[in-house]
XYZ file of C-alpha atoms in Angstrom:
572
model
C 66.715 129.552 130.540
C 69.189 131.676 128.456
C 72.339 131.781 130.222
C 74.090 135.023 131.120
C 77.264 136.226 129.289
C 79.834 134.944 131.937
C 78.262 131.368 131.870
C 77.844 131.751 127.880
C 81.811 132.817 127.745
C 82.550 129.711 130.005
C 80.829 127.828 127.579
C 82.776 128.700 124.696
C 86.378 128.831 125.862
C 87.475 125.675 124.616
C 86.704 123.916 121.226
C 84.412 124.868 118.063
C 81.205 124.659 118.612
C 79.443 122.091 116.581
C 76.463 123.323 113.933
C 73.925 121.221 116.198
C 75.457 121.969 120.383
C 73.076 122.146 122.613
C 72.347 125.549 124.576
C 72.340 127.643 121.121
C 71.654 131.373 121.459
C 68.982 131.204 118.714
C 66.807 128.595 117.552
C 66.352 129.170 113.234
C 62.837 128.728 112.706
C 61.890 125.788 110.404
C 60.872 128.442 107.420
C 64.564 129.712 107.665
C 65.000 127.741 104.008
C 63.006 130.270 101.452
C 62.436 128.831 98.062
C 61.592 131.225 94.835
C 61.392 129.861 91.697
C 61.734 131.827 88.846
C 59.063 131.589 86.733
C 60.382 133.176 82.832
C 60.038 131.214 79.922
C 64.127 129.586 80.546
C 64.562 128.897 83.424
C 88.249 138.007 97.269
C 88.460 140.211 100.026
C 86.037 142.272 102.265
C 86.756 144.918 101.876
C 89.591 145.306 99.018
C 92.838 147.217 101.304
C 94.229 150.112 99.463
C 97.245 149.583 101.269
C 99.716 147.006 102.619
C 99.290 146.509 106.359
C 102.884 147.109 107.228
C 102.453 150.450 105.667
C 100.666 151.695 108.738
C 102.819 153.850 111.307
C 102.417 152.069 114.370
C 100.642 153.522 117.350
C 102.886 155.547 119.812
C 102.548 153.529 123.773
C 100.063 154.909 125.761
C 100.687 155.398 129.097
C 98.908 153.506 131.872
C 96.037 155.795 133.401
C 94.417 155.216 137.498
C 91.173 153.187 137.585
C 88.650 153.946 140.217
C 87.228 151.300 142.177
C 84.002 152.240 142.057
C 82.935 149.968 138.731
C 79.302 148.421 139.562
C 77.666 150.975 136.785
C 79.815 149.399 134.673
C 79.463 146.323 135.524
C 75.418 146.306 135.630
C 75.730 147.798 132.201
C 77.017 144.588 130.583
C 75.660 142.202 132.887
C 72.446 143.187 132.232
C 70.182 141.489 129.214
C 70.042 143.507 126.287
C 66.464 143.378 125.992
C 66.422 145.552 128.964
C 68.514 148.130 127.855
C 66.916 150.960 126.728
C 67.873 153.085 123.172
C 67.473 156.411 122.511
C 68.193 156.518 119.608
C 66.146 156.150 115.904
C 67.559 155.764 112.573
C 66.096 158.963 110.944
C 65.883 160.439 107.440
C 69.260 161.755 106.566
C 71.176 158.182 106.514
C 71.710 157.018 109.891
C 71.075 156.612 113.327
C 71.061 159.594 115.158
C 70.582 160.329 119.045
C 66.700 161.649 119.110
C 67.879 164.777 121.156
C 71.763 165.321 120.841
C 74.536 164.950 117.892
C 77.180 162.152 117.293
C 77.751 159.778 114.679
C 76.718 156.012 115.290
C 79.131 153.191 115.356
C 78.387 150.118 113.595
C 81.081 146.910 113.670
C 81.661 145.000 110.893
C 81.103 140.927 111.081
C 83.440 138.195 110.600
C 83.439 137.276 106.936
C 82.656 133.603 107.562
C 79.907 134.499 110.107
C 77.598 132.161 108.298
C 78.833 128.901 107.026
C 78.761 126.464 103.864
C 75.899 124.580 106.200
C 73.849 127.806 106.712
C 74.105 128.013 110.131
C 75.822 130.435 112.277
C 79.325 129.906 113.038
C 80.747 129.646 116.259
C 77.405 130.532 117.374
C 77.713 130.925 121.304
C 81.107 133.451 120.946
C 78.687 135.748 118.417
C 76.520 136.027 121.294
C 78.978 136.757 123.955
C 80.803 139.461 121.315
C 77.393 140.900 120.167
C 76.394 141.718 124.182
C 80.045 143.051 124.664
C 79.436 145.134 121.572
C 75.897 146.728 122.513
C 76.937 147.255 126.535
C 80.079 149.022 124.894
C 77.297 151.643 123.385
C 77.979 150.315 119.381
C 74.796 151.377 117.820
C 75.013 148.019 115.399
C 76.804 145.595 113.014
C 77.589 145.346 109.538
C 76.626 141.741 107.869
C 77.802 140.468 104.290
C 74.681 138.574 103.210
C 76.605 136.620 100.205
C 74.885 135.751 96.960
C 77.024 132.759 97.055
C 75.405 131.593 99.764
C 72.486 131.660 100.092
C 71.475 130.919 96.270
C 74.618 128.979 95.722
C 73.434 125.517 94.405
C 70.109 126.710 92.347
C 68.783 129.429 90.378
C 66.044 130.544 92.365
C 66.342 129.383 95.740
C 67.501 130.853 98.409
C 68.436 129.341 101.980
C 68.632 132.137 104.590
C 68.752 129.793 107.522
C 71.843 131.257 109.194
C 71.354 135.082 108.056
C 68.234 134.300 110.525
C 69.816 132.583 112.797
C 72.323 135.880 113.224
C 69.751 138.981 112.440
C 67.864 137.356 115.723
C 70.495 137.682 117.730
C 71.518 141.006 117.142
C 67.472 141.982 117.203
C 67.957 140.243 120.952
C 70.778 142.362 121.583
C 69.548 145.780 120.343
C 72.101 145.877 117.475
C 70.770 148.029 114.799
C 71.933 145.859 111.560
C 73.274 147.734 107.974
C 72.765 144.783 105.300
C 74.878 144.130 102.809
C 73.550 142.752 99.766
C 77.068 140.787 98.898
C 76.533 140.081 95.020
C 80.712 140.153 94.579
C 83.223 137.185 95.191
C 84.749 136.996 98.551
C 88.315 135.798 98.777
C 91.777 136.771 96.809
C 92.508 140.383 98.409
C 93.975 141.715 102.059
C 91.613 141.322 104.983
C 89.580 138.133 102.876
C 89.796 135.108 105.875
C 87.366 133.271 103.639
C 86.748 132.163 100.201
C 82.878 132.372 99.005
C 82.630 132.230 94.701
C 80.116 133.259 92.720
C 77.199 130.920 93.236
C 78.284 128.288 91.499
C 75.610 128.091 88.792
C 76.847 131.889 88.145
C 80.599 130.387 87.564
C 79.179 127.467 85.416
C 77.482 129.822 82.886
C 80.666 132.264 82.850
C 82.737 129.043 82.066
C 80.700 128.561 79.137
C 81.111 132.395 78.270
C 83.692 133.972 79.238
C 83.192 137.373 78.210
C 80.489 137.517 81.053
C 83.862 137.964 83.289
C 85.542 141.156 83.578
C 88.675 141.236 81.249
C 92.032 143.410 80.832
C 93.570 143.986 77.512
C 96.099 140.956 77.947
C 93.244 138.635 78.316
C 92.675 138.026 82.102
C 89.038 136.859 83.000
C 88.166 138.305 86.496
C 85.868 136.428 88.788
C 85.293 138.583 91.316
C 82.142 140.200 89.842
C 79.954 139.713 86.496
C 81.074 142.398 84.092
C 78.854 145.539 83.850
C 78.275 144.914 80.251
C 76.177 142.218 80.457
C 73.549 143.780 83.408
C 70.773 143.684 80.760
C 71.463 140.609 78.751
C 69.084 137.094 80.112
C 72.779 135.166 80.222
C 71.589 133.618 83.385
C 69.613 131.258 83.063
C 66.980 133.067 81.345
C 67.601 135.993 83.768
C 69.694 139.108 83.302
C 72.651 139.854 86.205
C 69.861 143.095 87.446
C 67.056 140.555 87.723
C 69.028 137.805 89.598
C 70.461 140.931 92.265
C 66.836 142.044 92.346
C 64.921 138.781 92.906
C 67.654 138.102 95.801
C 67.047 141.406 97.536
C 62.932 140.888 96.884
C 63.688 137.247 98.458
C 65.636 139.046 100.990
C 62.702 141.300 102.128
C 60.235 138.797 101.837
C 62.038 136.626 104.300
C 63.164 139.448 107.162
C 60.099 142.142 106.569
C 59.218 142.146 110.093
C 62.706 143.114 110.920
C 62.911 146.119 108.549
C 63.201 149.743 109.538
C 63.430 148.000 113.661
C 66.239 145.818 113.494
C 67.945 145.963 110.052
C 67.941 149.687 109.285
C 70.328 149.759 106.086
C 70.863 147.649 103.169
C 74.264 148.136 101.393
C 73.876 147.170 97.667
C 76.885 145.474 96.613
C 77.674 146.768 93.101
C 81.260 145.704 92.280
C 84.401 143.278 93.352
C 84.389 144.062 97.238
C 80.579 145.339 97.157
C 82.043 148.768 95.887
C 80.938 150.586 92.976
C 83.535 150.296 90.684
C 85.590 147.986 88.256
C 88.081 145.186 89.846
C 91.431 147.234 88.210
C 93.693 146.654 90.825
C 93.341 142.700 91.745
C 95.469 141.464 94.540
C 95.177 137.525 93.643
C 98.388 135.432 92.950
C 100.202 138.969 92.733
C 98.200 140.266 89.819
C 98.374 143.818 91.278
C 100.417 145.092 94.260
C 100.118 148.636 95.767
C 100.828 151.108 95.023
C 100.315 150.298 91.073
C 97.883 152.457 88.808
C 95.668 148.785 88.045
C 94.263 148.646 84.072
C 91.413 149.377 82.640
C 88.525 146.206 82.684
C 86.573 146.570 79.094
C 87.636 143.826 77.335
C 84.966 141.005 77.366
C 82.964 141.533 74.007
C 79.724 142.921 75.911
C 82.208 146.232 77.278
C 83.688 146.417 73.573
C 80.502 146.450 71.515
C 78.850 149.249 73.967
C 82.473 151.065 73.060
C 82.255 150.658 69.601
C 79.083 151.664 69.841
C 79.695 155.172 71.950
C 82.693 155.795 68.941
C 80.613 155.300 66.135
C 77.913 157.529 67.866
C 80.890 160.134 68.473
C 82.029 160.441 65.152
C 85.334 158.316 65.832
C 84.695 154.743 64.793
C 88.290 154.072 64.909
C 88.441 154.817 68.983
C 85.731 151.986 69.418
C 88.101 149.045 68.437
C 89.900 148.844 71.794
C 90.472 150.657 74.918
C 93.699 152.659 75.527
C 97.026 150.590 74.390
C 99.524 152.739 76.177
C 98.211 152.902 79.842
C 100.780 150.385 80.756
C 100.397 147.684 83.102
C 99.029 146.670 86.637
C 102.185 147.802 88.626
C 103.280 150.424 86.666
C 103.085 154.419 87.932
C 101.965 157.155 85.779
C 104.948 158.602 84.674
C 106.289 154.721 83.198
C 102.931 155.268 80.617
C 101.850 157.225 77.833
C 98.473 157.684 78.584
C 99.009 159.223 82.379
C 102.002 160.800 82.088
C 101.321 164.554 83.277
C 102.558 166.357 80.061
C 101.321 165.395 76.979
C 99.371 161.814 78.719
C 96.289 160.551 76.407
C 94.322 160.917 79.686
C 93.954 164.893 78.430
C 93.408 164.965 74.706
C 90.285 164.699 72.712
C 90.358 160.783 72.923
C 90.999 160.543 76.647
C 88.310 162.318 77.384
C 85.954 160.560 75.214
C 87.613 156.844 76.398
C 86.983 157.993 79.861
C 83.798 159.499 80.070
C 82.344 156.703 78.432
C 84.334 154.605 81.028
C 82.747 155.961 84.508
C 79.395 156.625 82.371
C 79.187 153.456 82.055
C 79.602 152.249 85.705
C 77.642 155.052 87.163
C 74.795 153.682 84.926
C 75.193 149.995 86.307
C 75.132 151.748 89.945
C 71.931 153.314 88.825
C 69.932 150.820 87.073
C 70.722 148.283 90.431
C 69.544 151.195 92.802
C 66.364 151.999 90.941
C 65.874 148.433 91.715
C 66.730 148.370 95.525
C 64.977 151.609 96.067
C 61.546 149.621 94.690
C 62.047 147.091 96.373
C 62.586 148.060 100.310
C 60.279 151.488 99.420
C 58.440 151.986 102.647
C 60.026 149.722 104.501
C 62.300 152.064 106.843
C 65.226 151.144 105.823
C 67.718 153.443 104.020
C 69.829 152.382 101.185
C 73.233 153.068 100.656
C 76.124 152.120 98.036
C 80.108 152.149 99.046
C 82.380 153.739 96.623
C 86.213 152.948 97.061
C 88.846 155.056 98.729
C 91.550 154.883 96.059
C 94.177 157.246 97.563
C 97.649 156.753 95.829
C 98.985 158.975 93.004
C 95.953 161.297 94.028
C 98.824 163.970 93.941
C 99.414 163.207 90.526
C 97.577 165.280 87.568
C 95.605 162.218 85.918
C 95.119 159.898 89.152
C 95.477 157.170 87.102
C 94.143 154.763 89.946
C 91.189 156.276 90.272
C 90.696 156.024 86.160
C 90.820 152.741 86.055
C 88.767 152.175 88.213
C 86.130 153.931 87.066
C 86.328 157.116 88.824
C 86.807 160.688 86.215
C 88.831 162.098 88.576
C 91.690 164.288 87.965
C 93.610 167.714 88.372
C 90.751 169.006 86.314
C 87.581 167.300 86.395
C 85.437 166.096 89.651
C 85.112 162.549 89.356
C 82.941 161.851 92.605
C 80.410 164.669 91.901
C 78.483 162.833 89.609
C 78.610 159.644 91.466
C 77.205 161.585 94.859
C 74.579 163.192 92.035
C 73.133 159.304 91.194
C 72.611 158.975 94.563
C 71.070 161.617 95.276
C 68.310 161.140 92.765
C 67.301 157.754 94.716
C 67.920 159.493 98.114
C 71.221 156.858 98.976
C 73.935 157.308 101.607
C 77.533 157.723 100.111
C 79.813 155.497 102.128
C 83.316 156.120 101.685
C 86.262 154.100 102.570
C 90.033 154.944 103.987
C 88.405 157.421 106.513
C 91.597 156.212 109.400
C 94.268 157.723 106.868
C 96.493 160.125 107.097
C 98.742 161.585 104.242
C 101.908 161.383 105.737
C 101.116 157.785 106.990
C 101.544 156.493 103.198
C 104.345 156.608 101.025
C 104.597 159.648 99.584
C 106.472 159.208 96.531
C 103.809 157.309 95.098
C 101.684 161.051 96.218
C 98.849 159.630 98.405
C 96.865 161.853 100.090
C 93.692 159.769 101.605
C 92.917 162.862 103.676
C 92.781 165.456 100.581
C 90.744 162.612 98.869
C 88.080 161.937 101.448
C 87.722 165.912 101.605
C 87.092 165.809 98.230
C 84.206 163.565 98.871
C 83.007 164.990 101.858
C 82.697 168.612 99.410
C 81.228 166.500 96.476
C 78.273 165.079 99.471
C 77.682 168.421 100.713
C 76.884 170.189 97.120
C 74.801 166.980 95.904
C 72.824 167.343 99.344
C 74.125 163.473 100.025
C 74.521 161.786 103.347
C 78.182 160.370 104.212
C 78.917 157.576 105.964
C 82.863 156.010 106.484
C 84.545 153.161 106.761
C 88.356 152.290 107.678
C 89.680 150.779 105.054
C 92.421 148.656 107.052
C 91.849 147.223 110.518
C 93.297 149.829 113.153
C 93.275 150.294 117.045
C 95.405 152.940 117.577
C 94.198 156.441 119.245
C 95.827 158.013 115.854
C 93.358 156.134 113.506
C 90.958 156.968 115.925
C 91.050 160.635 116.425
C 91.367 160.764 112.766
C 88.138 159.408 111.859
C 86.852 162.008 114.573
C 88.067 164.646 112.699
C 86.985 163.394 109.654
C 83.374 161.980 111.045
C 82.726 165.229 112.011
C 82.932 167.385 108.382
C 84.520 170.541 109.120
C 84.480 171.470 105.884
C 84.975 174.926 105.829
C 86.633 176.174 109.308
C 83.359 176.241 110.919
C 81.919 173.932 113.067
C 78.329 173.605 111.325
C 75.486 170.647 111.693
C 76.644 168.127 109.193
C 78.145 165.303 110.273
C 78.599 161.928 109.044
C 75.397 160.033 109.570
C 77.484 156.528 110.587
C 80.527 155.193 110.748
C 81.400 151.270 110.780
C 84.060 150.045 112.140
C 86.580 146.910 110.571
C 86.144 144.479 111.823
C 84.828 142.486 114.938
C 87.651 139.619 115.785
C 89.695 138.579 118.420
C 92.309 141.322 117.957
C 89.559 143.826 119.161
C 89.228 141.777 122.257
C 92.562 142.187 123.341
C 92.875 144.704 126.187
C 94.452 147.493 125.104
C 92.372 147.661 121.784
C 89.186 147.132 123.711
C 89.749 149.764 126.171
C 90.817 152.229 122.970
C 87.903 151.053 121.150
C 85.598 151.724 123.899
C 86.774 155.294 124.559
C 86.761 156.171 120.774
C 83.269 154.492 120.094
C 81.977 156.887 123.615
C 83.522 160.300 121.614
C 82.109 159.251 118.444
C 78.625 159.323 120.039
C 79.090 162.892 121.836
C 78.737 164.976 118.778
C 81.408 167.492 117.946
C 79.956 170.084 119.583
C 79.982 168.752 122.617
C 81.783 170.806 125.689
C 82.412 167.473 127.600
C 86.313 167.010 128.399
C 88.245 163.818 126.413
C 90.208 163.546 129.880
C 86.809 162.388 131.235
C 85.178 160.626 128.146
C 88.823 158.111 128.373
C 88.021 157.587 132.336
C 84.626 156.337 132.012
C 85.940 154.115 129.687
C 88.474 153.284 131.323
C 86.100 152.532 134.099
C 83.677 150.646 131.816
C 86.674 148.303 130.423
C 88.412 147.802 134.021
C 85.280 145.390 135.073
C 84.750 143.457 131.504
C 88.213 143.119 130.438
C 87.686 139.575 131.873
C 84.690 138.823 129.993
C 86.188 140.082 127.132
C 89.148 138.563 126.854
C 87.349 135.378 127.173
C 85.112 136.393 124.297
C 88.642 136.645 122.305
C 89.881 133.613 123.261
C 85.965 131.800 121.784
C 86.695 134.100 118.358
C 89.678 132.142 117.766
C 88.510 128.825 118.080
């Protein structure tokens, strides 16, 4: 008999649990291990920060509120087995899940890193269970689950072990949990917020050792692992297989092995496209102090595959001479705009004739890898009832500046003068993806403004590029945060007011960074609780906040216990 989440707490409040203890949540079924061979003739950091933590203006206090006794709703609501519970809601065309017969934007939770381990099972198995029922009686629509490449077809070309993605998809399908899926082809490990270190599988890393231009490179010769290079998507330097076929046979192996939980359980799948799973090029790498905030990165064409395409768009241009190298005055990692030739405001390369060619090839070129890897994923899971959606970075310093160098280098046209995120909300919207955007918590006058960031003007931006392309938007927060400030600023943002007027767009999801045992803690829970209850009344709801916070406040009063335990379990 499955024990209840008290007993299962008690359970867990002392050591690790072992890969094999007894009394495990979910039993993997014996065809967990999937094995595709390939059949042709040859056979760090989650989430990259765009800020320093101890750039964040802490929270104000909040002042202690009165708890009524009267708790035993609250109590019956996370005592009793999610299986009972009932869900009115549906994930719906559009890009999320959506209350059948009122607004509000869904909340989603973002796993632990290192949810599944080296040994494919799932780690600390019994405190996932506890969290994931403290999660759903909370009202969080779902979580968010890196499914790494490095993983689960680490070893062999080919073959894929999913044992402890099934181990962990079952227990949130036992919970409820709806389940966005993200198709982790990137490096985890070397930025803010990366617990963990998962490579490259490690037959990926072999062949890059033996060629090293498959690696993302700078102009001074740096070889980034965080992601194969763009340039070679189309080129069989795998084994026989190109970098699109080995993303697409994992996310065919993927759908193969969890089809009876698509469009119920798992009801998005996240293509990783880029170092963090974001589309875009790794310019501003935070390993052994490459690149510290708030510096304008460099630009990433220099393996031979990115230089012959370039030499190839000059030659095509009329200017051969512009296809021998990229930009040589753009300066370095940690340099700001003004320090450079190339984005200084007045006169900067970024605005002449050769800028604009350098740099239009530049995001053409990653816009094209987004496409030709969702023309894939949209083939693949067609029919299946699942939406797909692809995150694009929320790069938010020197936005004030005329050439927003950062965002340049990264791959993003952006500037005083040209929409850079139109035409990235446009490739979406031909294969009917969600645009999820990061740094959604931020305020302006939060970050340092002589470096002229302006995350709120920036995700406005976006939010105006969605709404022409006819795009859904889902956010993210791009730091972990648990203050009421964050939070009421990703209800103002969640809920598009573009234009004064109150309207019916709204995001379609949010998710939340990330589930550990700082969330636990009581007055984080109790925050979380209340904002994850406002997200899901709509903004056009006529319900008072005053009352929203006390029946959270209610809610938390009877499972702060349980809860805390379930912190205590994370950290073991």
């Amino acid at each position: 008999m499955a024990m209840s989440l008290p007993h299962q707490i008690g359970a867990i409040s002392g050591a690790p649990l072992a890969a094999d203890s007894a009394g495990a949540a979910i039993e993997a079924p014996s065809s967990a291990t999937v094995t595709a061979v390939w059949r042709s003739p040859a056979a760090s950091n989650l989430r990259v920060s765009a800020v320093d933590s101890d750039r964040i203006s802490p929270s104000p206090p909040l002042s202690p509120r009165c708890v009524r006794p009267d708790l035993s709703v609250a109590a019956q609501a996370l005592m009793s087995p999610a299986t009972e519970v009932e869900d009115d809601r549906e994930y719906v065309a559009g890009g999320g899940a959506q209350a059948k017969d009122r607004k509000g934007v869904p909340v989603f939770v973002m796993m632990p890193l290192d949810s599944v381990t080296w040994n494919h099972t799932l780690n600390r198995k019994k405190a996932m269970n506890a969290s994931l029922q403290a999660l759903k009686s909370a009202g969080v629509e779902g979580i968010m689950v890196d499914v790494w490449w490095g993983l689960v077809e680490g070893e062999k070309p080919g073959e894929y072990n999913w044992a402890g993605y099934v181990e962990l998809l079952e227990m949130a399908k036992k919970h409820g949990l709806k389940v966005q899926a993200v198709m982790s082809f990137h490096q985890c490990g070397g930025n803010v917020g990366d617990s963990c270190t998962i490579p490259l599988p490690k037959w990926v890393v072999e062949e890059i050792d033996k060629d090293p231009d498959l690696a993302y490179t700078d102009q001074w010769g740096r070889r980034n692992y965080e992601y194969l290079s763009l340039g070679c998507d189309t080129i069989p330097c795998l084994k026989g297989r190109t970098p699109v076929q080995c993303y697409s046979d994992f996310m065919r192996s993927f759908r193969d092995t969890f089809d009876h939980l698509l469009g119920d359980t798992i009801v998005e799948i996240q293509v990783g496209m880029g170092p963090a799973g974001e589309l875009r090029y790794p310019s501003y790498p935070e390993a052994n102090g490459t690149w510290r905030f708030p510096g304008i990165g460099a630009f990433q064409c220099y393996d031979k595959y990115m230089l012959s395409s370039l030499k190839a768009a000059a030659e095509a241009f009329g200017k051969p001479e512009w296809g021998h190298t990229g930009p040589t005055d753009a300066g370095e990692y940690n340099n700001w705009p003004e320090d450079t030739n190339f984005f200084k405001k007045e006169g900067g390369g970024w605005n002449s004739e050769y800028g604009e060619f350098f740099l239009t090839w530049y995001s053409e070129l990653l816009i094209a890898h987004g496409e030709r890897i969702l023309q894939s994923a949209t083939n693949i899971f067609e029919n299946k009832g699942v939406k797909i959606s692809v995150k694009v970075a929320g790069i938010h310093w020197h936005y004030g500046t005329r050439s927003h160098a950062p965002e340049l280098t990264a791959g993003y046209y952006n500037t005083r003068f040209r929409d850079g995120y139109l035409p990235i909300a446009q490739m979406l919207a031909r294969h009917g993806a969600i645009f999820n955007f990061t740094c959604i918590e931020m305020r302006d006058h939060e970050q340092p403004q002589d470096a002229l960031c302006a995350p709120e003007k920036l995700v406005r931006q976006v939010a105006l590029a969605t709404q022409q392309a006819e795009v859904p938007l889902a956010g993210e927060n791009a730091l972990p945060r648990y203050d009421d400030t964050a939070h009421e600023q990703i209800l103002q943002a969640s809920a598009l007011n573009l234009d004064g007027s109150s309207g019916d767009r709204e995001m379609c999801a949010f998710t939340y960074l990330r589930m550990n045992p700082e969330l636990f803690q009581p007055d984080n829970w109790r925050r979380f609780v209340a904002f994850v209850k406002k997200m899901g009344e709509g903004k056009d709801t006529n319900k008072c906040w005053e009352q929203v916070e006390r029946e959270a406040e209610h809610f938390v009063h009877v499972t702060q216990p349980l809860v805390q335990e379930a912190a205590v379990a994370l950290m073991h």
